[in-house]
Amino acid sequence: MPTGYKSGKLLFIDDEEGAVKPYIAHLRDEGFTNIVHMTNVATLNEVLQHAPDLVFLDIAGVGSTLDPKDEGLAILKYIKKQTPWTRVVILSGSQFRADKAPDLASADVCVTKASLNLAALVNLTEEQLKKALAPEYRNVRISSILLDNIDDLRIGWFSKWRLRRLVTEAMSHEGDPSFDWVGLAKKLTTILKTTEGALSIVKALGVFGHG
Amino acid sequence: MARIAESDLKQIAAALSTRVAGAGYVYNGDARFLANNAAPCGHFCNSLRGKGARKACKTFYQSLATTTEPAAITCPFGFHIFYIALDDVAGCPARIVVHSYCGPSESARLLLDRTGSAFARDERKRLTGGLSEMPKWSNDGSVVSVLRETYAAAVGQAHAIGEADFHRALEDYKDFVASFSHEALSPLQEIRTSLELAAKRLNTVDQDSHDSVVQAVGALDRVRIALEGMRLLFDPAKDLLSNQLIQVDVYTTIQDWCRIYKSKCDNRNLRVYYEPPRGPWSLRVVPQYFEVLISNLISNGIKYSFDARTYNDPGKIVFRFDSTHRSLTVVNFGVPIPREDIDSGALFELSHRSKTAGDRGRTGKGVGLYLVGLIAKLLNATISVQSEIMNPSGKEIFARNEFRISFR
C-alpha cells in the first residue's frame, strides 16, 4: 500500500485506555504515525477539531455526558451528519444488538474488540484509510451525498442536470484510480462555486496522491 | 517445557497496560485481575436483572478480590462458579485454566426436598447424569460443557419450581451467562493484545521464551472463543448487520487454530492438510463467529478421527477451499456419522448426541456442531454432511466424514 495512506489521521475514542493502548502502539510500529486517543468526548466539536480520516469509536462509556442514552452512538450520528465522508469503525466490547441496528448501520464497520487481533487491526485500518483517502473511494462517497441532495441545491435545472451526470459517472468509477478525479473536482467546484453549503462538500473531495 | 525467565516476564508485565496488569496479578498467576477491574464489575452487576443474582455476583467479585480461593455465585437453580486464571505463568506452561464448579443451590435442594416429588428427583438425575450429587472441580477448560450440564440441571429442576418461576429464573440465568462472557472477554482481550505485542517486541529473548508467550496467546484464544461460543449459546444474535462482515483470511484463521490444537493432533498422530496448500482464501464474515465455527470443526474433526498412533503413517484431516464456489470442506477419517442424523439435521441440534458419539471413549456434548449450525445460518451459509464407511468388513469400522460449508 502506498505510504501516503499511513499518514491519514486516526482517532480512537474509547474510555478504556488499557484496551486501545496496545492497538495504538502496534499501529505506530506499523508506520501509522498520526494517531490521537480521546478517552471521553465533552463536546461534539472536539471530535471534528481533530479532522480525523478514520475514527475507531467505542459505544459504551464514551459520550455519556453528551447523551446518556445513546453514548457513543450520538457521536457516530454527529460525525456522519457533519462529515459523512469520515470513515467510522465501531470498536465495541459488546454484541451489536438488534435494537441499535438502525443507528449502527451508518457506521462503516462494526467489530468487537475481542475479535480484533493485531494483524486484523492493521488490515482493517489499511482498508478503511484507503477508502477514506483514495480519490476513487472518497470522491464516490461524496458524489453519492451530492446525488442525494441535488434537488435541494439552489442552482438552475441545467446545472442540476450536469451535476447529476457528473456524479453518476463518478459513481460508476468506484475503485478506479485511473479516472480523472482531479478533473471531476474542478468541474464540480465550477458548478457549485456559488452554492453555499455545497461548496464545503466539494472542498472535501479527495485528490490525495498515490505516493 | 521451557520456562520464561524472570527478567522476560517483567518485560511482558511492563508491556501490559496498567489496568490489565491490575497489577502483577496476572503476572503472579492469580485470578484476581477480574475482581480488580472495578468498572466491569459494576457494569456487570447492574446489567443483571434479578436482584439476587446482582447481589450474588457482587459478592463473587468481592470475595475474589480478597482471597485467592475460588468464590461462588448462587444462581437461581445452580451453584455456579467461574474464574479464569493464567495458570503458573512464572513457572510455565503458561496456560489458561477455566475453573468451574456446579451443583444444586441450597434453595433448589430445599424445594426438591419439600415437594418430595419422585418425578422431580428422577428427572434431575436423568438430565444431570447425577451431576448434582457429585459436586467437583473441573479444570479441563471446557466451559461450554460445564454450562450445558448446569443448564440441564436447571431444566431438571424446573419441574420442581413451577413453570413461571422457571422461565423468569431461566432468563436471569441466560442474562447472567451472557453478561459474564461479555465482561470476561474485555480483560481477556486486553491481556491477549498486550501479550501479542510483547511477543512481537521480544526480540532479545531465546526462542523457547518467545514460544511460551505465543503459546499463552493461543491459550487465551481458546478461552476467548469458548466465551464467544458461550455468548452465542445463551444470547444468540438474531440478525447480522452488513457492516459486521469483514474480509477474513480463511487460510490464516484455519492455520492458527490448527496450531492451537496441534498437541491434540499429535496425541492421535494426525496431520492437517490444506488444499490448495496456500492462500489466498478469503471470505467476508463476522470474524469471531467464523473463529468459533472453525475451532469447533477442527476440534470435532480431531475428536472423531481414529487414533493413528499405532500406524506408521499419520491420520489426516483435510481442509479444502473452493474460491469459485466459496465453499470450505473439512474431511476427517474416524467414527461414522449415522445416516438418520444427517438426513434429519439432528446433528446440528443442541444437546444432540449421535448414537456413535460415545464410541471408543469419545465424549460429545452436543454443543460444538450446534454452534456450527447456528453460525452457518447467521452467515447465510449452507452445510452438507457426508459419511462414507471405508472398511465395512473391518474389525473397527471407520468412515470418511465430510462437512462442506457453502457461503453466499
Coordinates of C-alpha atoms in Angstrom, one line a residue:
Chain A
M1 CA 0.0 0.0 0.0
P2 CA 1.4 3.5 -0.7
T3 CA 2.9 5.0 2.4
G4 CA 0.7 8.1 1.8
Y5 CA -2.3 6.4 3.4
K6 CA -0.4 5.8 6.6
S7 CA -0.2 9.5 7.2
G8 CA -4.0 9.6 7.4
K9 CA -5.3 10.8 10.8
L10 CA -6.7 8.1 13.1
L11 CA -8.8 9.0 16.1
F12 CA -9.6 6.4 18.8
I13 CA -12.5 7.3 21.1
D14 CA -12.5 4.8 24.0
D15 CA -12.8 5.3 27.7
E16 CA -10.8 2.1 28.4
E17 CA -7.2 3.2 27.9
G18 CA -5.9 -0.3 28.5
A19 CA -7.9 -1.7 25.7
V20 CA -6.7 0.6 23.0
K21 CA -3.1 1.2 24.2
P22 CA -1.7 -2.0 22.6
Y23 CA -3.6 -1.2 19.4
I24 CA -2.2 2.3 19.1
A25 CA 1.3 1.0 20.0
H26 CA 1.1 -1.6 17.3
L27 CA -0.2 0.8 14.6
R28 CA 2.6 3.1 15.4
D29 CA 5.1 0.2 15.0
E30 CA 3.4 -0.4 11.6
G31 CA 4.0 3.2 10.4
F32 CA 0.7 4.8 11.2
T33 CA 2.0 7.9 13.0
N34 CA -0.9 10.2 13.0
I35 CA -2.9 8.8 15.9
V36 CA -5.0 10.6 18.6
H37 CA -6.7 9.0 21.5
M38 CA -9.7 10.6 23.4
T39 CA -11.0 8.9 26.5
N40 CA -14.1 10.9 26.5
V41 CA -15.9 13.5 24.5
A42 CA -17.2 16.5 26.3
T43 CA -18.4 18.4 23.3
L44 CA -19.1 17.1 19.8
N45 CA -17.0 19.8 18.2
E46 CA -13.9 18.3 19.9
V47 CA -14.2 15.3 17.6
L48 CA -14.1 17.2 14.3
Q49 CA -11.4 19.6 15.5
H50 CA -9.0 16.7 15.1
A51 CA -10.2 16.4 11.5
P52 CA -9.9 12.6 11.5
D53 CA -9.9 10.5 8.4
L54 CA -10.8 7.3 10.3
V55 CA -12.4 7.1 13.7
F56 CA -12.4 4.0 16.0
L57 CA -15.3 4.5 18.2
D58 CA -16.4 2.7 21.3
I59 CA -20.1 2.7 22.1
A60 CA -20.4 2.3 25.9
G61 CA -18.8 4.7 28.3
V62 CA -17.9 7.5 25.8
G63 CA -20.1 10.5 25.3
S64 CA -22.3 9.6 28.2
T65 CA -22.3 13.3 29.3
L66 CA -23.5 14.3 25.9
D67 CA -26.2 11.7 25.6
P68 CA -26.6 9.3 28.5
K69 CA -28.9 7.0 26.4
D70 CA -27.0 6.8 23.1
E71 CA -23.5 7.4 24.4
G72 CA -21.1 6.6 21.5
L73 CA -23.9 6.3 19.0
A74 CA -24.6 10.0 19.5
I75 CA -21.0 10.7 18.4
L76 CA -21.4 8.4 15.4
K77 CA -24.6 10.3 14.3
Y78 CA -22.8 13.6 14.7
I79 CA -19.8 12.6 12.7
K80 CA -21.9 11.1 9.9
K81 CA -24.1 14.2 9.8
Q82 CA -21.3 16.8 9.7
T83 CA -18.6 14.9 7.7
P84 CA -20.2 11.9 6.1
W85 CA -17.0 11.0 4.3
T86 CA -15.2 10.3 7.5
R87 CA -14.9 6.6 8.0
V88 CA -16.1 5.3 11.3
V89 CA -15.3 1.8 12.7
I90 CA -17.4 0.9 15.8
L91 CA -15.0 -0.9 18.1
S92 CA -17.0 -2.3 20.9
G93 CA -16.7 -4.9 23.7
S94 CA -20.4 -5.6 23.4
Q95 CA -22.5 -7.6 21.0
F96 CA -24.3 -5.5 18.4
R97 CA -27.9 -5.6 19.5
A98 CA -30.9 -5.6 17.1
D99 CA -32.5 -2.5 18.8
K100 CA -29.4 -0.5 17.9
A101 CA -29.2 -1.7 14.3
P102 CA -30.7 1.4 12.6
D103 CA -28.0 3.6 14.3
L104 CA -25.2 1.1 13.8
A105 CA -26.0 0.8 10.1
S106 CA -24.5 4.2 9.4
A107 CA -21.1 3.0 10.6
D108 CA -18.7 1.7 8.0
V109 CA -17.6 -1.3 10.0
C110 CA -18.8 -2.8 13.3
V111 CA -16.3 -5.1 15.0
T112 CA -16.0 -6.4 18.5
K113 CA -12.7 -5.8 20.3
A114 CA -12.4 -9.5 21.2
S115 CA -12.3 -10.5 17.6
L116 CA -9.6 -8.0 16.6
N117 CA -6.1 -9.3 16.8
L118 CA -3.2 -7.1 15.8
A119 CA -2.9 -8.4 12.3
A120 CA -6.6 -7.9 11.7
L121 CA -6.4 -4.4 13.1
V122 CA -3.7 -3.4 10.6
N123 CA -5.6 -4.9 7.7
L124 CA -8.8 -3.1 8.7
T125 CA -7.0 0.2 9.2
E126 CA -5.3 0.0 5.9
E127 CA -8.5 -0.9 4.1
Q128 CA -10.5 1.8 5.8
L129 CA -7.8 4.5 5.4
K130 CA -7.6 3.7 1.7
K131 CA -11.3 4.1 1.4
A132 CA -11.1 7.3 3.4
L133 CA -8.3 8.9 1.4
A134 CA -8.1 7.4 -2.1
P135 CA -10.0 9.6 -4.5
E136 CA -11.5 6.6 -6.2
Y137 CA -13.4 5.8 -3.0
R138 CA -13.6 9.1 -1.1
N139 CA -15.0 11.0 -4.1
V140 CA -17.5 8.4 -4.9
R141 CA -18.9 8.7 -1.4
I142 CA -19.1 12.5 -1.7
S143 CA -20.7 12.1 -5.1
S144 CA -23.4 9.9 -3.6
I145 CA -24.0 12.5 -0.9
L146 CA -24.4 15.2 -3.6
L147 CA -26.7 13.0 -5.6
D148 CA -29.0 12.6 -2.6
N149 CA -29.1 16.4 -2.2
I150 CA -29.2 17.7 -5.8
D151 CA -32.9 18.6 -5.7
D152 CA -32.4 20.8 -2.6
L153 CA -29.5 22.8 -4.1
R154 CA -30.2 26.4 -5.2
I155 CA -28.9 26.0 -8.8
G156 CA -30.6 26.1 -12.2
W157 CA -32.1 23.0 -13.8
F158 CA -29.3 22.8 -16.4
S159 CA -26.6 22.8 -13.6
K160 CA -28.6 20.2 -11.8
W161 CA -28.7 18.0 -14.9
R162 CA -24.9 18.5 -15.4
L163 CA -24.2 17.8 -11.8
R164 CA -26.3 14.6 -11.9
R165 CA -24.4 13.4 -14.9
L166 CA -21.0 14.1 -13.3
V167 CA -21.7 12.4 -10.0
T168 CA -23.4 9.4 -11.7
E169 CA -20.3 9.0 -13.9
A170 CA -18.0 9.3 -10.9
M171 CA -20.0 6.6 -9.0
S172 CA -19.6 4.2 -11.9
H173 CA -15.8 4.5 -11.5
E174 CA -15.6 3.4 -7.8
G175 CA -12.3 1.9 -7.1
D176 CA -10.8 3.1 -10.4
P177 CA -7.6 5.1 -9.7
S178 CA -7.1 5.9 -13.4
F179 CA -10.3 8.0 -13.6
D180 CA -9.7 11.8 -13.8
W181 CA -10.7 12.6 -10.2
V182 CA -8.8 16.0 -10.2
G183 CA -10.8 17.0 -13.3
L184 CA -14.0 15.9 -11.6
A185 CA -13.3 18.0 -8.5
K186 CA -12.6 21.0 -10.8
K187 CA -15.9 20.6 -12.7
L188 CA -17.9 20.2 -9.6
T189 CA -16.3 23.2 -8.0
T190 CA -17.2 25.3 -11.1
I191 CA -20.9 24.2 -10.9
L192 CA -21.2 24.7 -7.2
K193 CA -18.9 27.6 -6.5
T194 CA -21.8 30.0 -5.8
T195 CA -23.8 27.5 -3.9
E196 CA -23.5 27.9 -0.2
G197 CA -23.1 24.7 1.8
A198 CA -22.5 22.5 -1.2
L199 CA -19.0 24.0 -1.7
S200 CA -17.9 22.8 1.6
I201 CA -18.7 19.3 0.5
V202 CA -16.8 19.8 -2.7
K203 CA -13.8 21.0 -0.8
A204 CA -13.7 17.7 0.9
L205 CA -13.3 15.9 -2.4
G206 CA -10.1 14.0 -2.2
V207 CA -7.3 14.5 -4.7
F208 CA -4.9 12.6 -2.5
G209 CA -1.9 11.3 -4.4
H210 CA -0.8 7.7 -4.5
G211 CA 2.8 8.4 -3.4
Chain B
M1 CA 8.9 -27.4 28.9
A2 CA 10.5 -24.1 28.5
R3 CA 10.5 -21.6 31.4
I4 CA 10.1 -17.9 31.0
A5 CA 12.9 -16.0 32.7
E6 CA 12.0 -13.6 35.5
S7 CA 13.5 -10.7 33.6
D8 CA 11.5 -11.5 30.4
L9 CA 8.3 -11.7 32.5
K10 CA 9.0 -8.3 33.8
Q11 CA 9.2 -7.0 30.2
I12 CA 5.9 -8.7 29.5
A13 CA 4.4 -7.3 32.6
A14 CA 5.6 -3.8 31.7
A15 CA 4.1 -4.2 28.3
L16 CA 0.7 -5.0 29.8
S17 CA -1.4 -1.9 30.4
T18 CA -1.8 -0.8 34.0
R19 CA -5.4 -1.9 34.0
V20 CA -4.8 -5.3 32.8
A21 CA -1.7 -5.8 34.9
G22 CA -4.1 -4.9 37.6
A23 CA -1.3 -5.1 38.6
G24 CA 1.0 -8.0 38.9
Y25 CA -1.9 -10.4 39.5
V26 CA -1.7 -11.8 36.0
Y27 CA 2.0 -11.9 36.5
N28 CA 1.6 -13.9 39.7
G29 CA -0.7 -16.3 38.0
D30 CA -3.6 -15.1 40.2
A31 CA -7.2 -14.8 39.1
R32 CA -7.8 -11.5 40.8
F33 CA -7.5 -9.4 37.7
L34 CA -11.1 -9.9 37.1
A35 CA -12.1 -8.8 40.5
N36 CA -9.8 -5.7 40.4
N37 CA -11.5 -4.4 37.4
A38 CA -13.9 -2.2 39.1
A39 CA -15.7 -0.8 36.1
P40 CA -16.8 -4.0 34.5
C41 CA -17.7 -5.3 37.9
G42 CA -20.2 -2.5 38.5
H43 CA -21.5 -2.7 34.9
F44 CA -21.8 -6.4 35.1
C45 CA -23.7 -6.4 38.4
N46 CA -26.0 -3.7 37.1
S47 CA -26.7 -5.5 33.9
L48 CA -28.3 -8.5 35.7
R49 CA -32.0 -8.4 36.1
G50 CA -32.6 -10.4 39.2
K51 CA -31.8 -8.6 42.5
G52 CA -30.5 -11.8 44.0
A53 CA -28.3 -12.5 41.0
R54 CA -26.8 -9.0 41.2
K55 CA -26.1 -9.4 44.9
A56 CA -24.5 -12.8 44.4
C57 CA -22.5 -11.5 41.6
K58 CA -21.1 -8.6 43.6
T59 CA -20.3 -11.0 46.5
F60 CA -18.5 -13.2 44.0
Y61 CA -16.3 -10.3 42.7
Q62 CA -15.7 -9.0 46.2
S63 CA -14.6 -12.4 47.5
L64 CA -12.3 -12.8 44.5
A65 CA -10.7 -9.5 45.4
T66 CA -9.9 -10.6 48.9
T67 CA -9.0 -14.2 48.6
T68 CA -7.1 -16.4 46.2
E69 CA -9.7 -19.2 47.0
P70 CA -12.4 -19.7 44.4
A71 CA -15.6 -17.9 45.1
A72 CA -19.1 -18.9 44.4
I73 CA -22.2 -17.4 42.8
T74 CA -25.6 -18.8 43.8
C75 CA -27.7 -18.9 40.7
P76 CA -31.4 -19.3 40.8
F77 CA -31.1 -23.0 40.5
G78 CA -27.5 -23.7 40.5
F79 CA -24.4 -23.1 42.5
H80 CA -22.1 -21.9 39.8
I81 CA -18.6 -20.6 39.9
F82 CA -16.2 -19.5 37.3
Y83 CA -12.8 -18.0 37.4
I84 CA -10.2 -17.6 34.9
A85 CA -6.6 -17.8 35.8
L86 CA -3.3 -17.6 34.0
D87 CA -2.0 -20.7 35.5
D88 CA 1.5 -20.6 36.7
V89 CA 2.9 -18.2 34.2
A90 CA 6.1 -17.8 36.0
G91 CA 6.8 -21.4 36.0
C92 CA 5.3 -22.1 32.6
P93 CA 3.5 -23.8 31.0
A94 CA 1.7 -20.6 30.6
R95 CA -1.7 -22.0 30.1
I96 CA -5.2 -20.7 30.9
V97 CA -7.4 -22.6 33.1
V98 CA -11.1 -22.0 33.5
H99 CA -12.1 -23.3 36.8
S100 CA -15.7 -24.1 37.3
Y101 CA -17.9 -25.8 39.7
C102 CA -21.6 -26.5 39.6
G103 CA -24.1 -28.2 41.8
P104 CA -27.6 -27.5 43.2
S105 CA -28.2 -24.4 45.1
E106 CA -29.4 -24.8 48.6
S107 CA -32.8 -23.3 47.8
A108 CA -33.3 -25.6 44.9
R109 CA -32.4 -28.5 47.0
L110 CA -34.9 -27.4 49.7
L111 CA -37.6 -27.1 47.1
L112 CA -36.9 -30.5 45.8
D113 CA -36.9 -32.0 49.3
R114 CA -40.0 -30.2 50.3
T115 CA -42.0 -31.3 47.3
G116 CA -40.6 -34.7 47.7
S117 CA -41.5 -35.4 44.1
A118 CA -40.1 -38.6 42.9
F119 CA -40.6 -37.4 39.4
A120 CA -38.5 -34.3 40.0
R121 CA -35.8 -36.3 41.6
D122 CA -35.7 -38.8 38.8
E123 CA -35.9 -36.1 36.2
R124 CA -33.0 -34.2 37.7
K125 CA -31.0 -37.4 37.9
R126 CA -31.7 -38.3 34.3
L127 CA -30.9 -34.8 33.0
T128 CA -27.8 -34.2 35.0
G129 CA -26.4 -37.7 35.0
G130 CA -26.2 -37.5 38.7
L131 CA -24.1 -34.3 38.4
S132 CA -25.8 -32.6 41.3
E133 CA -24.8 -35.5 43.5
M134 CA -21.2 -35.2 42.6
P135 CA -20.0 -31.6 43.0
K136 CA -16.5 -31.5 41.8
W137 CA -13.8 -29.2 40.5
S138 CA -13.0 -29.4 36.9
N139 CA -10.2 -27.7 35.2
D140 CA -10.4 -29.1 31.7
G141 CA -11.1 -25.7 30.2
S142 CA -14.4 -26.9 28.8
V143 CA -16.6 -24.0 29.8
V144 CA -19.3 -24.8 27.4
S145 CA -19.7 -28.4 28.6
V146 CA -20.0 -27.3 32.2
L147 CA -22.5 -24.7 31.3
R148 CA -24.5 -27.2 29.4
E149 CA -24.6 -29.5 32.4
T150 CA -25.7 -26.7 34.6
Y151 CA -28.4 -25.8 32.1
A152 CA -29.6 -29.4 32.1
A153 CA -29.7 -29.3 35.8
A154 CA -31.8 -26.2 35.6
V155 CA -34.2 -27.8 33.2
G156 CA -34.5 -30.8 35.6
Q157 CA -35.3 -28.5 38.5
A158 CA -37.9 -26.6 36.5
H159 CA -40.3 -29.4 37.2
A160 CA -40.0 -28.6 40.9
I161 CA -40.1 -24.8 41.0
G162 CA -43.0 -24.2 38.6
E163 CA -43.1 -23.0 35.1
A164 CA -43.5 -19.2 35.6
D165 CA -40.7 -19.1 38.1
F166 CA -38.6 -21.3 35.9
H167 CA -38.9 -19.1 32.9
R168 CA -38.1 -16.0 34.9
A169 CA -35.1 -17.7 36.5
L170 CA -34.0 -19.1 33.2
E171 CA -34.0 -15.6 31.7
D172 CA -31.9 -14.4 34.6
Y173 CA -29.6 -17.3 34.1
K174 CA -29.1 -16.6 30.4
D175 CA -28.6 -13.0 31.2
F176 CA -26.0 -13.9 33.8
V177 CA -24.0 -16.1 31.5
A178 CA -24.2 -13.7 28.6
S179 CA -23.1 -10.9 30.9
F180 CA -20.3 -13.0 32.4
S181 CA -18.9 -13.9 29.0
H182 CA -19.1 -10.3 27.9
E183 CA -17.3 -9.0 30.9
A184 CA -14.7 -11.7 30.9
L185 CA -13.9 -11.0 27.2
S186 CA -12.8 -7.4 27.7
P187 CA -9.9 -8.1 30.1
L188 CA -9.0 -11.2 28.2
Q189 CA -8.7 -9.3 25.0
E190 CA -6.5 -6.7 26.7
I191 CA -4.2 -9.4 28.0
R192 CA -4.2 -11.1 24.6
T193 CA -3.3 -8.0 22.6
S194 CA -0.7 -7.0 25.2
L195 CA 0.9 -10.4 25.0
E196 CA 0.8 -10.4 21.3
L197 CA 2.5 -7.0 21.2
A198 CA 5.1 -8.2 23.8
A199 CA 5.7 -11.3 21.7
K200 CA 6.4 -9.2 18.7
R201 CA 8.7 -6.9 20.5
L202 CA 10.6 -9.5 22.5
N203 CA 13.5 -9.9 20.1
T204 CA 16.1 -10.4 22.7
V205 CA 14.8 -13.4 24.4
D206 CA 15.5 -17.0 23.4
Q207 CA 13.2 -18.9 21.2
D208 CA 11.7 -21.0 24.0
S209 CA 10.6 -18.0 25.9
H210 CA 9.2 -16.4 22.8
D211 CA 7.3 -19.6 22.0
S212 CA 5.9 -19.7 25.5
V213 CA 4.4 -16.2 25.1
V214 CA 2.9 -17.2 21.7
Q215 CA 1.6 -20.4 23.4
A216 CA -0.1 -18.2 26.1
V217 CA -1.7 -16.1 23.3
G218 CA -3.0 -19.3 21.8
A219 CA -4.4 -20.5 25.1
L220 CA -6.1 -17.1 25.6
D221 CA -7.6 -17.6 22.1
R222 CA -9.1 -20.9 23.3
V223 CA -10.8 -19.2 26.3
R224 CA -11.8 -16.3 24.2
I225 CA -13.5 -18.5 21.6
A226 CA -15.1 -20.6 24.3
L227 CA -16.6 -17.5 25.8
E228 CA -17.7 -16.3 22.3
G229 CA -19.4 -19.6 21.9
M230 CA -21.0 -19.3 25.3
R231 CA -22.3 -15.8 24.4
L232 CA -23.8 -17.2 21.2
L233 CA -25.3 -20.2 23.1
F234 CA -27.0 -18.1 25.7
D235 CA -27.6 -14.8 23.9
P236 CA -27.8 -15.8 20.2
A237 CA -27.6 -12.9 17.7
K238 CA -30.9 -12.7 15.7
D239 CA -29.6 -11.0 12.6
L240 CA -26.3 -9.6 11.4
L241 CA -25.6 -6.1 10.1
S242 CA -24.0 -6.0 6.7
N243 CA -21.2 -3.8 8.2
Q244 CA -20.3 -6.5 10.6
L245 CA -19.0 -8.6 7.8
I246 CA -15.3 -8.1 7.2
Q247 CA -12.7 -9.7 4.9
V248 CA -11.1 -12.6 6.8
D249 CA -8.1 -14.6 5.6
V250 CA -9.6 -18.1 5.9
Y251 CA -6.2 -19.8 5.4
T252 CA -4.5 -18.0 8.2
T253 CA -7.5 -18.5 10.6
I254 CA -7.5 -22.2 10.0
Q255 CA -3.7 -22.4 10.3
D256 CA -3.8 -20.5 13.6
W257 CA -6.4 -22.8 15.0
C258 CA -4.6 -25.9 13.8
R259 CA -1.6 -24.6 15.6
I260 CA -3.6 -24.1 18.8
Y261 CA -4.9 -27.7 18.5
K262 CA -1.5 -29.1 17.4
S263 CA -0.9 -31.1 20.6
K264 CA -4.3 -32.7 20.3
C265 CA -3.5 -33.7 16.7
D266 CA -0.1 -35.0 17.9
N267 CA -1.8 -37.1 20.6
R268 CA -3.6 -39.1 17.8
N269 CA -0.8 -38.9 15.3
L270 CA -2.9 -36.7 13.0
R271 CA -1.7 -34.3 10.4
V272 CA -3.6 -31.4 8.8
Y273 CA -3.5 -30.9 5.0
Y274 CA -4.6 -27.8 3.1
E275 CA -5.9 -27.9 -0.4
P276 CA -4.7 -25.9 -2.2
P277 CA -1.7 -25.7 0.1
R278 CA -1.5 -21.8 0.1
G279 CA -3.9 -18.9 0.0
P280 CA -5.5 -16.6 -1.0
W281 CA -8.6 -17.9 0.7
S282 CA -10.8 -15.1 1.8
L283 CA -14.4 -14.6 2.8
R284 CA -16.5 -11.7 4.2
V285 CA -17.7 -13.0 7.6
V286 CA -18.0 -11.9 11.2
P287 CA -14.6 -12.8 12.5
Q288 CA -15.4 -14.0 16.0
Y289 CA -18.2 -16.2 14.7
F290 CA -16.1 -17.6 12.0
E291 CA -13.4 -18.5 14.6
V292 CA -16.0 -20.3 16.7
L293 CA -17.1 -22.2 13.6
I294 CA -13.5 -23.1 12.6
S295 CA -12.4 -24.1 16.1
N296 CA -15.4 -26.3 16.6
L297 CA -14.9 -28.0 13.2
I298 CA -11.3 -28.7 14.0
S299 CA -11.9 -30.0 17.5
N300 CA -14.8 -32.1 16.2
G301 CA -12.6 -33.4 13.4
I302 CA -9.8 -34.4 15.9
K303 CA -12.2 -35.8 18.4
Y304 CA -13.9 -38.2 15.9
S305 CA -10.8 -39.2 14.0
F306 CA -9.3 -42.6 14.5
D307 CA -6.2 -42.9 16.7
A308 CA -3.3 -43.3 14.3
R309 CA -0.6 -43.8 16.9
T310 CA -0.3 -47.4 16.1
Y311 CA 0.1 -46.8 12.4
N312 CA 3.3 -45.8 10.6
D313 CA 1.7 -43.1 8.6
P314 CA -0.2 -40.3 10.3
G315 CA -4.0 -40.0 10.0
K316 CA -5.3 -36.9 8.3
I317 CA -7.7 -34.0 8.5
V318 CA -8.1 -32.1 5.2
F319 CA -9.3 -28.5 4.7
R320 CA -10.3 -27.8 1.2
F321 CA -11.2 -24.3 0.0
D322 CA -13.0 -23.7 -3.3
S323 CA -12.8 -19.9 -4.0
T324 CA -15.0 -20.2 -7.1
H325 CA -17.9 -21.7 -5.2
R326 CA -17.0 -20.1 -1.9
S327 CA -17.1 -23.4 0.0
L328 CA -15.0 -24.8 2.7
T329 CA -14.8 -28.5 3.2
V330 CA -13.4 -30.4 6.2
V331 CA -12.6 -34.1 5.9
N332 CA -11.7 -36.5 8.7
F333 CA -11.5 -40.2 9.0
G334 CA -12.9 -41.9 12.0
V335 CA -16.2 -42.6 13.8
P336 CA -19.1 -42.8 11.2
I337 CA -22.0 -40.4 11.5
P338 CA -25.4 -42.2 11.5
R339 CA -27.3 -41.5 8.3
E340 CA -30.5 -40.7 10.1
D341 CA -28.8 -37.9 12.0
I342 CA -27.6 -36.4 8.7
D343 CA -30.9 -36.8 7.0
S344 CA -33.0 -35.3 9.8
G345 CA -30.5 -32.5 10.6
A346 CA -30.4 -33.6 14.2
L347 CA -26.6 -33.5 14.1
F348 CA -26.9 -29.7 14.5
E349 CA -29.4 -29.7 17.3
L350 CA -28.4 -28.5 20.8
S351 CA -27.5 -31.4 23.1
H352 CA -28.0 -34.0 20.4
R353 CA -25.6 -36.9 20.6
S354 CA -25.4 -39.4 17.8
K355 CA -25.6 -43.0 18.9
T356 CA -21.9 -43.3 17.7
A357 CA -20.8 -40.2 19.6
G358 CA -19.7 -42.2 22.6
D359 CA -17.8 -44.8 20.5
R360 CA -14.2 -45.6 21.5
G361 CA -14.2 -43.4 24.6
R362 CA -15.2 -40.1 22.9
T363 CA -17.5 -37.7 24.7
G364 CA -19.5 -35.4 22.6
K365 CA -21.6 -32.7 24.3
G366 CA -23.9 -31.7 21.5
V367 CA -22.7 -28.1 21.6
G368 CA -19.9 -27.8 19.0
L369 CA -22.0 -28.7 15.9
Y370 CA -25.0 -26.8 17.2
L371 CA -22.8 -23.7 17.2
V372 CA -21.5 -24.5 13.8
G373 CA -25.1 -24.8 12.5
L374 CA -26.1 -21.6 14.3
I375 CA -23.3 -19.6 12.8
A376 CA -23.7 -21.0 9.3
K377 CA -27.4 -19.9 9.5
L378 CA -26.3 -16.4 10.7
L379 CA -23.8 -16.1 7.8
N380 CA -26.4 -17.4 5.3
A381 CA -24.3 -20.4 4.6
T382 CA -25.4 -24.0 3.9
I383 CA -23.9 -27.2 5.4
S384 CA -23.8 -30.5 3.7
V385 CA -22.6 -33.6 5.5
Q386 CA -21.4 -37.0 4.1
S387 CA -20.2 -40.0 6.0
E388 CA -19.0 -43.0 4.0
I389 CA -17.8 -46.1 5.6
M390 CA -14.3 -47.0 4.3
N391 CA -13.9 -50.6 5.6
P392 CA -17.3 -52.2 6.0
S393 CA -15.7 -55.6 6.8
G394 CA -13.1 -54.3 9.1
K395 CA -12.8 -55.0 12.8
E396 CA -13.0 -51.4 13.8
I397 CA -15.2 -49.6 11.2
F398 CA -14.1 -46.1 10.2
A399 CA -15.6 -43.6 7.8
R400 CA -14.6 -40.7 5.7
N401 CA -16.6 -37.8 7.1
E402 CA -17.0 -34.6 5.1
F403 CA -18.6 -31.3 6.3
R404 CA -19.0 -28.8 3.4
I405 CA -20.0 -25.2 4.2
S406 CA -21.0 -23.1 1.2
F407 CA -21.0 -19.4 1.8
R408 CA -23.1 -16.9 -0.2

